[in-house]
Short mmCIF file of C-alpha atoms in Angstrom, two decimals:
data_model
loop_
_atom_site.label_atom_id
_atom_site.label_comp_id
_atom_site.label_asym_id
_atom_site.label_seq_id
_atom_site.Cartn_x
_atom_site.Cartn_y
_atom_site.Cartn_z
CA MET M 16 -0.05 0.07 -0.09
CA SER M 17 2.92 2.48 1.44
CA ASN M 18 4.61 1.44 -2.23
CA SER M 19 1.90 1.98 -4.60
CA SER M 20 0.98 5.33 -2.76
CA LYS M 21 4.73 6.06 -2.90
CA CYS M 22 4.90 5.54 -6.67
CA LEU M 23 1.34 7.81 -7.32
CA LYS M 24 3.22 9.84 -5.90
CA TRP M 25 5.91 10.41 -7.95
CA LYS M 26 3.72 9.99 -11.13
CA PRO M 27 2.90 13.81 -11.73
CA ILE M 28 6.10 14.13 -10.84
CA ALA M 29 8.32 12.67 -13.25
CA TYR M 30 5.67 14.35 -16.63
CA LEU M 31 6.37 17.69 -15.64
CA VAL M 32 10.03 16.70 -15.20
CA ILE M 33 9.28 15.36 -18.51
CA ALA M 34 7.41 18.15 -19.59
CA THR M 35 10.06 20.93 -18.46
CA THR M 36 12.51 19.38 -20.15
CA MET M 37 11.11 19.66 -23.83
CA LEU M 38 9.94 22.85 -22.73
CA VAL M 39 12.93 24.23 -22.68
CA PHE M 40 14.57 22.71 -25.45
CA SER M 41 11.62 24.30 -27.76
CA VAL M 42 12.16 27.68 -26.23
CA VAL M 43 16.11 26.52 -27.08
CA PHE M 44 15.91 25.09 -30.62
CA LEU M 45 13.12 28.79 -31.37
CA LEU M 46 16.36 30.50 -30.76
CA TRP M 47 18.22 28.01 -32.55
CA SER M 48 15.42 29.49 -35.69
CA ILE M 49 16.57 32.72 -34.96
CA GLY M 50 20.10 32.34 -34.85
CA TYR M 51 20.29 30.36 -38.00
CA MET M 52 17.73 33.09 -40.01
CA GLU M 53 20.48 35.16 -39.01
CA ARG M 54 23.33 33.64 -40.78
CA GLY M 55 21.08 32.84 -44.07
CA ARG M 56 20.24 29.08 -43.62
CA VAL M 57 16.82 29.62 -44.21
CA ALA M 58 15.84 25.85 -44.81
CA THR M 59 17.54 25.15 -41.48
CA SER M 60 15.89 27.57 -39.36
CA LEU M 61 12.73 26.91 -40.73
CA ILE M 62 13.72 22.26 -39.46
CA ALA M 63 14.87 24.80 -36.39
CA ALA M 64 11.64 25.84 -35.96
CA LEU M 65 9.20 22.74 -36.38
CA SER M 66 11.60 21.11 -33.99
CA GLY M 67 10.80 23.52 -31.54
CA PHE M 68 6.72 23.76 -32.05
CA THR M 69 6.19 20.75 -31.86
CA LEU M 70 7.87 20.74 -28.65
CA LEU M 71 5.87 22.53 -26.98
CA THR M 72 2.96 21.13 -28.28
CA GLY M 73 4.31 17.92 -26.80
CA SER M 74 5.16 19.74 -23.62
CA LEU M 75 2.21 20.94 -23.19
CA TYR M 76 -0.03 17.80 -23.79
CA VAL M 77 2.53 16.10 -21.41
CA PHE M 78 1.24 18.66 -18.78
CA ARG M 79 -2.37 18.65 -19.28
CA LEU M 80 -1.97 15.26 -18.48
CA SER M 81 -0.29 15.43 -16.09
CA ALA M 82 -2.17 18.19 -14.29
CA TYR M 83 -5.57 16.09 -14.69
CA SER M 84 -3.76 12.74 -13.09
CA TYR M 85 -2.76 14.57 -10.10
CA ALA M 86 -6.48 16.17 -10.31
CA VAL M 87 -7.53 11.93 -10.07
CA GLU M 88 -5.85 11.49 -7.62
CA LYS M 89 -5.97 14.15 -5.66
CA GLY M 90 -9.48 15.78 -6.73
CA GLU M 91 -12.27 16.14 -3.90
CA MET T 263 -33.85 37.96 -3.25
CA LYS T 264 -34.33 39.24 -6.50
CA ALA T 265 -32.35 42.61 -4.95
CA LYS T 266 -29.00 40.79 -5.57
CA SER T 267 -28.95 39.09 -9.19
CA ILE T 268 -30.22 43.28 -10.10
CA VAL T 269 -27.20 44.39 -8.42
CA PHE T 270 -24.64 42.26 -9.49
CA SER T 271 -26.13 43.02 -13.24
CA THR T 272 -25.83 46.21 -12.43
CA ALA T 273 -21.97 46.60 -10.90
CA THR T 274 -20.82 44.52 -14.26
CA ARG T 275 -22.54 47.60 -16.32
CA ILE T 276 -21.31 50.28 -14.01
CA ILE T 277 -17.70 49.10 -13.84
CA PRO T 278 -17.07 49.58 -17.97
CA LEU T 279 -18.49 52.46 -17.64
CA ILE T 280 -16.36 54.16 -15.16
CA LEU T 281 -12.91 52.97 -16.94
CA PHE T 282 -14.39 54.07 -20.24
CA TRP T 283 -15.79 57.40 -19.01
CA GLU T 284 -13.16 59.34 -20.27
CA LEU T 285 -13.15 57.50 -24.15
CA LEU T 286 -17.14 57.43 -24.16
CA SER T 287 -17.29 61.12 -22.73
CA THR T 288 -15.25 62.54 -26.34
CA PRO T 289 -18.25 62.46 -28.69
CA LEU T 290 -20.06 64.49 -26.59
CA GLU T 291 -17.04 66.88 -26.23
CA LYS T 292 -15.87 66.98 -29.65
CA GLY T 293 -18.95 66.28 -31.37
CA LEU T 294 -18.29 65.62 -35.17
CA ALA T 295 -15.51 66.93 -35.01
CA ILE T 296 -13.71 63.66 -34.68
CA ILE T 297 -14.81 62.80 -37.67
CA VAL T 298 -13.76 65.19 -39.87
CA GLU T 299 -10.95 64.95 -37.96
CA ALA T 300 -10.18 60.74 -38.82
CA SER T 301 -11.16 61.43 -42.32
CA THR T 302 -8.14 63.80 -42.37
CA LEU T 303 -6.11 61.37 -40.70
CA LEU T 304 -6.96 57.77 -42.93
CA ARG T 305 -5.11 60.30 -45.90
CA ALA T 306 -2.52 60.65 -43.66
CA GLY T 307 -0.87 57.14 -43.75
CA ILE T 308 -0.79 53.60 -42.62
CA ALA T 309 -0.04 53.67 -38.76
CA GLN T 310 -3.00 56.86 -37.97
CA ALA T 311 -5.17 55.26 -40.58
CA VAL T 312 -5.25 52.17 -38.27
CA SER T 313 -5.36 54.19 -35.12
CA ALA T 314 -7.86 56.34 -36.17
CA PHE T 315 -10.07 52.76 -36.89
CA ALA T 316 -8.87 51.19 -33.22
CA PHE T 317 -10.44 54.27 -31.92
CA TYR T 318 -13.70 53.46 -33.84
CA ALA T 319 -13.90 50.32 -32.68
CA SER T 320 -13.40 51.03 -29.17
CA LEU T 321 -16.30 53.54 -29.62
CA PHE T 322 -18.04 51.21 -30.33
CA SER T 323 -17.26 47.91 -28.24
CA ALA T 324 -17.43 50.73 -24.79
CA ILE T 325 -21.30 51.04 -25.78
CA LEU T 326 -21.52 47.47 -26.21
CA THR T 327 -19.30 46.33 -23.14
CA VAL T 328 -21.91 49.10 -21.21
CA ALA T 329 -24.97 47.15 -22.48
CA THR T 330 -24.48 44.10 -22.08
CA GLY T 331 -21.51 44.03 -19.46
CA SER T 332 -19.34 41.15 -21.01
CA PRO T 333 -15.79 40.56 -20.22
CA LEU T 334 -15.13 39.41 -23.90
CA LEU T 335 -16.80 42.86 -24.83
CA TYR T 336 -14.30 44.85 -22.03
CA THR T 337 -11.26 43.25 -23.46
CA VAL T 338 -11.95 44.16 -26.92
CA THR T 339 -12.47 47.37 -25.68
CA LEU T 340 -9.07 47.52 -23.36
CA THR T 341 -6.99 45.77 -26.55
CA SER T 342 -7.83 48.75 -29.19
CA ILE T 343 -8.14 51.56 -26.36
CA LEU T 344 -4.58 49.79 -26.58
CA VAL T 345 -3.84 50.22 -29.87
CA TYR T 346 -5.34 53.79 -30.61
CA LYS T 347 -3.30 55.08 -27.96
CA GLN T 348 0.47 53.66 -28.35
CA ASN T 349 1.76 55.22 -25.78
CA ILE T 350 0.59 53.96 -22.66
CA SER T 351 1.01 54.39 -19.42
CA ILE T 352 1.14 51.15 -16.61
CA LYS T 353 -1.30 52.95 -14.73
CA THR T 354 -4.34 52.72 -17.21
CA VAL T 355 -2.77 48.71 -17.92
CA VAL T 356 -3.40 48.04 -14.31
CA ILE T 357 -5.91 49.96 -13.82
CA GLY T 358 -7.43 48.30 -17.02
CA ALA T 359 -6.26 44.95 -15.86
CA THR T 360 -8.09 45.61 -12.05
CA GLY T 361 -11.43 46.48 -14.01
CA LEU T 362 -10.65 43.02 -15.86
CA ILE T 363 -10.43 40.43 -12.75
CA ALA T 364 -13.87 42.44 -10.90
CA LEU T 365 -16.07 41.90 -14.40
CA ILE T 366 -14.84 37.97 -14.75
CA VAL T 367 -15.24 37.24 -10.85
CA LEU T 368 -18.86 39.27 -10.99
CA ASP T 369 -20.06 38.31 -13.98
CA THR T 370 -19.13 34.18 -13.13
CA ILE T 371 -20.87 35.33 -9.65
CA ARG T 372 -23.89 36.28 -12.16
CA THR T 373 -24.25 33.48 -14.09
CA VAL T 374 -23.94 30.99 -10.92
CA TYR T 375 -26.10 32.85 -8.98
CA ARG T 376 -29.46 31.66 -8.87
CA GLU T 377 -32.98 32.77 -7.70
CA GLY T 378 -34.29 32.00 -4.25
CA GLN T 379 -32.32 29.07 -4.13
CA SER T 380 -30.50 30.68 -0.83
CA GLU T 381 -30.29 33.73 1.16
CA SER T 382 -27.13 34.35 0.90
CA ILE T 383 -24.26 33.53 -1.52
CA ASN T 384 -20.88 31.48 0.03
CA TYR T 385 -17.65 32.47 -1.29
CA GLY T 386 -15.56 29.70 0.11
CA SER T 387 -13.27 29.98 2.49
CA LEU T 388 -10.62 33.45 2.46
CA SER T 389 -7.52 31.06 1.16
CA LYS T 390 -9.91 29.94 -2.29
CA ILE T 391 -10.48 33.88 -2.63
CA LEU T 392 -7.00 34.79 -2.26
CA LEU T 393 -5.61 31.78 -4.39
CA GLY T 394 -8.12 32.78 -7.01
CA LEU T 395 -6.88 36.61 -6.85
CA ILE T 396 -3.64 35.24 -7.10
CA LEU T 397 -4.16 33.46 -10.07
CA CYS T 398 -6.00 35.84 -12.08
CA THR T 399 -3.13 38.37 -10.90
CA SER T 400 -0.10 35.88 -12.24
CA ALA T 401 -2.24 35.04 -15.48
CA ILE T 402 -2.44 38.83 -15.90
CA LEU T 403 0.83 38.93 -15.80
CA LEU T 404 2.23 35.86 -17.54
CA LEU T 405 0.18 37.06 -20.65
CA ALA T 406 1.96 40.46 -20.99
CA LEU T 407 5.26 38.42 -20.16
CA THR T 408 4.34 36.08 -22.90
CA GLY T 409 2.95 39.20 -25.16
CA VAL T 410 6.34 40.86 -25.27
CA LEU T 411 8.16 37.78 -25.64
CA GLY T 412 6.02 36.38 -29.40
CA GLY T 413 6.76 41.11 -30.02
CA VAL T 414 10.42 40.42 -29.84
CA PHE T 415 10.57 36.79 -31.66
CA THR T 416 8.43 38.05 -34.23
CA THR T 417 10.35 41.53 -34.68
CA SER T 418 14.03 39.84 -34.59
CA LEU T 419 12.61 37.06 -37.40
CA ILE T 420 12.10 39.80 -39.63
CA THR T 421 14.92 41.88 -38.99
CA SER T 422 17.60 38.86 -39.10
CA MET T 423 14.55 37.63 -42.38
CA SER T 424 15.26 40.99 -44.55
CA THR T 425 18.81 41.90 -44.36
CA LEU T 426 19.47 38.35 -46.11
CA HIS T 427 19.10 38.38 -49.61
CA GLY T 428 16.42 37.31 -52.86
CA LEU T 429 13.12 35.75 -51.52
CA PRO T 430 13.51 36.45 -47.43
CA SER T 431 13.97 39.51 -47.33
CA LEU T 432 11.06 40.59 -49.99
CA LEU T 433 9.22 38.80 -48.25
CA ALA T 434 10.28 40.39 -44.54
CA ASP T 435 9.68 43.89 -45.95
CA HIS T 436 5.34 43.52 -47.13
CA ILE T 437 3.16 44.04 -45.37
CA VAL T 438 1.48 41.24 -46.01
CA PHE T 439 3.29 38.31 -44.92
CA ARG T 440 4.37 40.33 -41.60
CA SER T 441 0.67 40.36 -40.71
CA VAL T 442 -0.22 36.48 -41.41
CA LEU T 443 3.02 35.88 -39.01
CA VAL T 444 1.50 37.29 -36.42
CA ILE T 445 -1.27 36.46 -36.40
CA ILE T 446 0.01 32.85 -36.89
CA VAL T 447 2.51 33.81 -34.18
CA VAL T 448 -1.11 35.39 -31.50
CA ILE T 449 -3.06 32.48 -32.83
CA PHE T 450 0.06 29.93 -31.13
CA LEU T 451 0.93 32.23 -27.98
CA HIS T 452 -3.28 31.67 -27.86
CA ARG T 453 -3.41 28.22 -27.29
CA VAL T 454 0.09 27.87 -25.39
CA LEU T 455 -1.28 30.40 -23.12
CA SER T 456 -4.66 28.64 -22.61
CA ASN T 457 -3.43 25.21 -22.01
CA LEU T 458 0.02 26.55 -19.11
CA LEU T 459 -3.41 28.59 -17.63
CA GLU T 460 -5.29 25.31 -18.06
CA VAL T 461 -2.50 23.48 -16.05
CA VAL T 462 -2.21 25.80 -13.28
CA SER T 463 -5.56 26.15 -12.38
CA VAL T 464 -6.20 22.64 -12.37
CA PHE T 465 -2.82 21.76 -10.16
CA ALA T 466 -3.97 24.76 -7.92
CA LEU T 467 -7.69 23.62 -7.57
CA PRO T 468 -7.65 19.91 -8.02
CA SER T 469 -11.14 18.77 -8.77
CA LYS T 470 -11.62 14.58 -10.05
CA SER T 471 -14.99 15.09 -11.63
CA ILE T 472 -14.30 18.03 -13.99
CA ALA T 473 -10.32 16.36 -14.32
CA ILE T 474 -12.28 12.27 -14.97
CA LYS T 475 -14.54 14.28 -17.06
CA THR T 476 -12.15 15.94 -19.19
CA LEU T 477 -9.66 13.03 -19.61
CA SER T 478 -12.47 10.43 -20.17
CA SER T 479 -13.49 12.89 -23.97
CA THR T 480 -12.30 11.54 -26.71
CA THR T 481 -12.38 14.26 -28.73
CA ASP T 482 -9.86 16.53 -26.73
CA ILE T 483 -7.22 14.56 -24.30
CA ASP T 484 -7.72 10.97 -24.83
CA VAL T 485 -6.24 11.67 -28.68
CA MET T 486 -3.68 10.85 -30.41
CA PHE T 487 -1.04 13.50 -30.87
CA ARG T 488 -0.29 15.73 -33.47
CA ALA T 489 2.49 17.30 -34.11
CA PRO T 490 2.00 21.51 -35.77
CA LEU T 491 2.42 22.14 -38.92
CA ASP T 492 2.60 19.07 -41.18
CA LEU T 493 2.67 20.10 -44.49
CA LEU T 494 6.00 22.06 -43.71
CA LYS T 495 6.64 17.96 -42.93
CA VAL T 496 5.93 16.76 -45.86
CA ILE T 497 7.01 19.24 -48.21
CA ILE T 498 10.45 18.81 -46.88
CA ILE T 499 10.52 15.24 -47.16
CA THR T 500 9.08 14.96 -51.11
CA SER T 501 11.55 17.80 -51.72
CA PHE T 502 14.67 15.26 -49.80
CA ILE T 503 12.92 11.71 -51.64
CA ALA T 504 11.73 13.30 -55.18
CA PRO T 505 15.19 13.98 -56.50
CA LEU T 506 16.26 10.13 -55.43
CA ILE T 507 13.09 8.43 -57.42
CA TYR T 508 13.85 11.60 -60.41
CA THR T 509 17.14 10.52 -61.22
CA VAL T 510 16.32 6.21 -60.83
CA LEU T 511 13.96 7.20 -63.82
CA LEU T 512 16.39 9.26 -65.83
CA ASP T 513 19.44 7.29 -65.11
CA HIS T 514 18.17 3.48 -65.62
CA ILE T 515 14.33 2.94 -65.78
CA ILE T 516 14.01 5.22 -69.32
CA PRO T 517 16.80 4.88 -70.95
CA ALA T 518 16.46 1.24 -70.72
CA THR T 519 12.47 1.50 -71.57
CA VAL T 520 13.41 3.93 -74.23
CA SER T 521 16.19 1.48 -76.17
CA SER T 522 13.88 -1.78 -76.12
CA LEU T 523 11.37 0.03 -78.12
CA ARG T 524 13.70 1.22 -80.05
CA SER T 525 12.28 -0.97 -82.95
CA PHE T 526 8.52 0.03 -82.60
CA ILE T 527 9.30 3.87 -82.48
CA PRO T 528 10.34 6.30 -84.82
CA GLY T 529 13.53 8.06 -84.31
CA ALA T 530 12.37 11.24 -84.39
CA ALA T 531 9.73 10.80 -81.67
CA LEU T 532 13.30 9.80 -80.22
CA HIS T 533 14.25 13.32 -79.55
CA PHE T 534 11.76 13.73 -77.49
CA PHE T 535 12.90 12.08 -74.79
CA SER T 536 16.38 14.24 -74.40
CA GLU T 537 14.60 17.09 -74.39
CA TYR T 538 14.00 19.32 -71.09
CA TRP T 539 10.42 19.77 -71.06
CA PHE T 540 10.14 15.52 -71.30
CA ARG T 541 12.67 16.12 -68.05
CA PHE T 542 10.52 18.41 -66.15
CA LEU T 543 7.67 17.08 -66.78
CA ILE T 544 9.03 13.39 -65.06
CA ALA T 545 10.09 15.67 -62.12
CA LEU T 546 6.54 17.22 -61.19
CA ILE T 547 5.07 14.36 -61.95
CA VAL T 548 7.49 12.48 -59.52
CA PHE T 549 6.90 15.08 -56.81
CA ILE T 550 3.87 14.99 -57.03
CA LEU T 551 3.21 11.28 -56.38
CA SER T 552 5.88 11.28 -53.71
CA TRP T 553 3.76 14.24 -52.04
CA ARG T 554 0.93 11.91 -52.31
CA ILE T 555 2.47 8.84 -51.35
CA ILE T 556 4.64 10.88 -48.14
CA ASN T 557 1.31 12.23 -47.22
CA ARG T 558 0.03 8.97 -46.61
CA ILE T 559 1.93 7.20 -44.82
CA THR T 560 2.73 10.12 -42.19
CA SER T 561 -1.29 10.17 -41.61
CA PHE T 562 -0.62 6.86 -40.66
CA TYR T 563 2.79 6.61 -39.27
CA GLU T 564 1.46 6.89 -35.56
CA LYS T 565 1.07 3.26 -36.69
CA ILE T 566 4.90 2.36 -36.94
CA GLU T 567 6.44 1.20 -33.79
CA LEU T 568 9.38 3.78 -32.92
CA LYS T 569 11.69 0.78 -33.35
CA GLY T 570 11.07 0.72 -36.64
CA VAL T 571 11.77 4.20 -38.10
CA LEU T 572 15.06 3.11 -35.36
CA ILE T 573 16.29 0.36 -37.06
CA ALA T 574 15.62 1.64 -40.59
CA LEU T 575 17.78 4.75 -39.71
CA VAL T 576 20.11 2.10 -38.79
CA VAL T 577 20.18 0.18 -42.04
CA LEU T 578 20.28 3.50 -43.72
CA LEU T 579 23.80 4.99 -41.92
CA SER T 580 25.47 0.59 -42.42
CA LEU T 581 23.90 0.82 -46.35
CA ILE T 582 25.91 4.48 -46.83
CA TYR T 583 28.96 2.61 -44.48
CA ALA T 584 28.84 -0.24 -46.80
CA VAL T 585 28.84 1.32 -50.26
CA GLY T 586 31.63 4.38 -48.78
CA VAL T 587 33.68 0.79 -47.69
CA TYR T 588 33.13 -0.63 -51.20
CA TYR T 589 34.43 2.56 -53.06
CA GLN T 590 37.73 3.04 -51.05
CA TYR T 591 38.25 -0.76 -51.01
CA GLY T 592 37.81 -0.71 -55.33
CA ALA T 593 40.32 2.25 -54.60
CA THR T 594 43.54 1.02 -53.30
CA GLY T 595 42.77 -3.19 -52.77
CA ASP T 596 43.40 -3.30 -48.70
CA LEU T 597 40.50 -4.16 -47.09
CA VAL T 598 41.61 -2.95 -43.27
CA SER T 599 42.39 0.84 -44.44
CA ALA T 600 39.26 0.79 -46.80
CA LEU T 601 37.06 -0.41 -43.35
CA PHE T 602 38.20 2.91 -41.25
CA ASN T 603 38.21 5.39 -43.98
CA PRO T 604 34.95 4.22 -46.09
CA ASN T 605 34.75 7.49 -48.88
CA LEU T 606 31.78 9.38 -47.96
CA GLU T 607 33.02 11.96 -50.29
CA ILE T 608 31.19 9.99 -53.60
CA PHE T 609 27.92 11.08 -51.27
CA ASP T 610 29.01 14.71 -51.77
CA SER T 611 29.54 14.72 -54.92
CA GLU T 612 26.00 12.18 -55.87
CA ALA T 613 23.69 14.21 -54.11
CA ARG T 614 25.25 17.86 -55.52
CA ARG T 615 24.70 16.11 -58.67
CA VAL T 616 21.18 14.57 -57.90
CA TYR T 617 20.00 17.41 -56.23
CA ILE T 618 20.84 20.08 -58.25
CA GLY T 619 19.68 18.29 -61.72
CA TYR T 620 16.65 17.56 -60.20
CA TYR T 621 16.05 21.49 -58.81
CA VAL T 622 17.43 22.66 -62.02
CA ASN T 623 15.05 21.35 -64.18
CA PHE T 624 12.18 24.18 -62.00
CA ILE T 625 14.90 26.98 -62.57
CA TYR T 626 14.83 25.89 -66.08
CA PHE T 627 10.84 26.24 -66.44
CA PHE T 628 10.45 29.93 -64.05
CA GLU T 629 12.97 31.02 -67.23
CA THR T 630 11.32 29.77 -69.52
CA ILE T 631 7.94 30.43 -68.39
CA SER T 632 9.45 34.35 -67.55
CA VAL T 633 11.16 34.80 -70.96
CA LEU T 634 7.30 32.99 -73.09
CA ALA T 635 5.35 35.64 -70.78
CA GLY T 636 7.76 39.18 -71.33
CA PHE T 637 9.30 39.26 -67.86
CA ALA T 638 12.50 38.15 -69.08
CA PRO T 639 14.87 38.88 -72.00
#
C-alpha cells in the first residue's frame, strides 16, 4: 500500500520533469531558428522552428496530462 | 433575493462605464469634429489610419460593453484603446487589468447565482478567494510577458529575414507576410497560454469530477498526439525523396525503356525523350506522386512503431557506410584501411549531382515561362 502511494506521488512529478525538459528544449530550438535565419540558413531555420513548435506542443500535452492525473488523485 | 441579482447585473455595467468614461465622453465634448479629424487621418498614412480605426472600434465596443456587461467585449475595448493610444502609461494597464479581474469575478457570480436558492452566497474560505485572485493576477502578468516575448520573437525574425538577399527579404518587407506571421504567432501563443493556464489552475484547485470528465472525453485529451505544421514536414520530406526517385527514373529506367522500344518508334520521336520539357514533366510527376505517398505515410505513421523507424535509420546509415567502404576498397585494394576510411566524398558529389540536377529543371521551367510571358529577355 505504501509502495503504491509512493509510486502515485512520484508519477505527476516525473511527467512534470519530462514536460519541463521538452519546454526548455523547445525554447532552445526556437532561439536556434532565429540564429540560423540571421546567418542566412533559411531551411535549417525552418526545421529548427518546426522542431521547436513540435516540442512545445508535446510539452503542453504532457503538462495537461500530468495536471489531470494529479487532479484525479488529489481532487475532492 | 431579486435585489442581489440586480446588484450584480448593474455592477458589471457600472465598472466599464467608470473605466471607459474618458473614452465615452469624447464624442459628447468634440461632437462631429472627430469624424472630420478621422477623414484627414485616413489620408495621412497607415499608422494613423489604424489608430483612427482602433479609436472607432473602441468607442463602438465600449458602448456595447456598458450595454451588456460582457468581459469579452471589455477585453476587446481595452485592446483597441491600447492600440489607438500607442503611448501607454502603466496606470492605464493596471486599472484595466484590475477592472477585468473584477468584471470576470462578478460575471461568474452573476451567471452561477440563482434566484431564491439561498439567502446568501457562499464565497468559500478566504484562502481560496486569495488563491483565485493571485491566479488571476499571475495569469495577466504571464499574458503580458508572453505578449512581449512573442513581439520580440516576431520582430527579430523579421529583421533577420530582411537582412538576407532574395526571397526572404522581399517577403519580410511585405506587409501581408508580416501580418500573416503576426496572426500565426498570436494564435499559437493563445493556444500555448490557455493550455498553460489550464494546467496551473488544475494544479492549484484540483477537482476530481472535472478531471475524470476531461480525461474520458475522446475529442480533447484522449486522442493521438498530432504535431503542428504537418504540411511543412511533408514538403521537407518530399523535397528530399523526390530527387532520388527522379534520378533513378531518368538514369536507368527511362533509358532502358527507350532502348527496348527503339524498334517500335520512329527516330524523330526518340528526340523527345532528351528534351528538357520531358525532364521537367517527369520531375513534376515524381514530385506530386511522392507528395501523395509521403502524405499518406505520415497520416498513418502513428501506427508505425518507434523501433521500426530506428531500425530503418540504422540500416540506412550502415548502407551508406558499406557503400563508402566498397568504393574505398575498389580504389586502394586494402580492406582494413578501407573499413576505417570509408570514401564518403562519393556521397557528397552524388548528392550534389542528384539534387542540383533535379531542381535545375524547375529553374529552367520558370525561366522559360518568364521569357515567354515577357518578364525576362
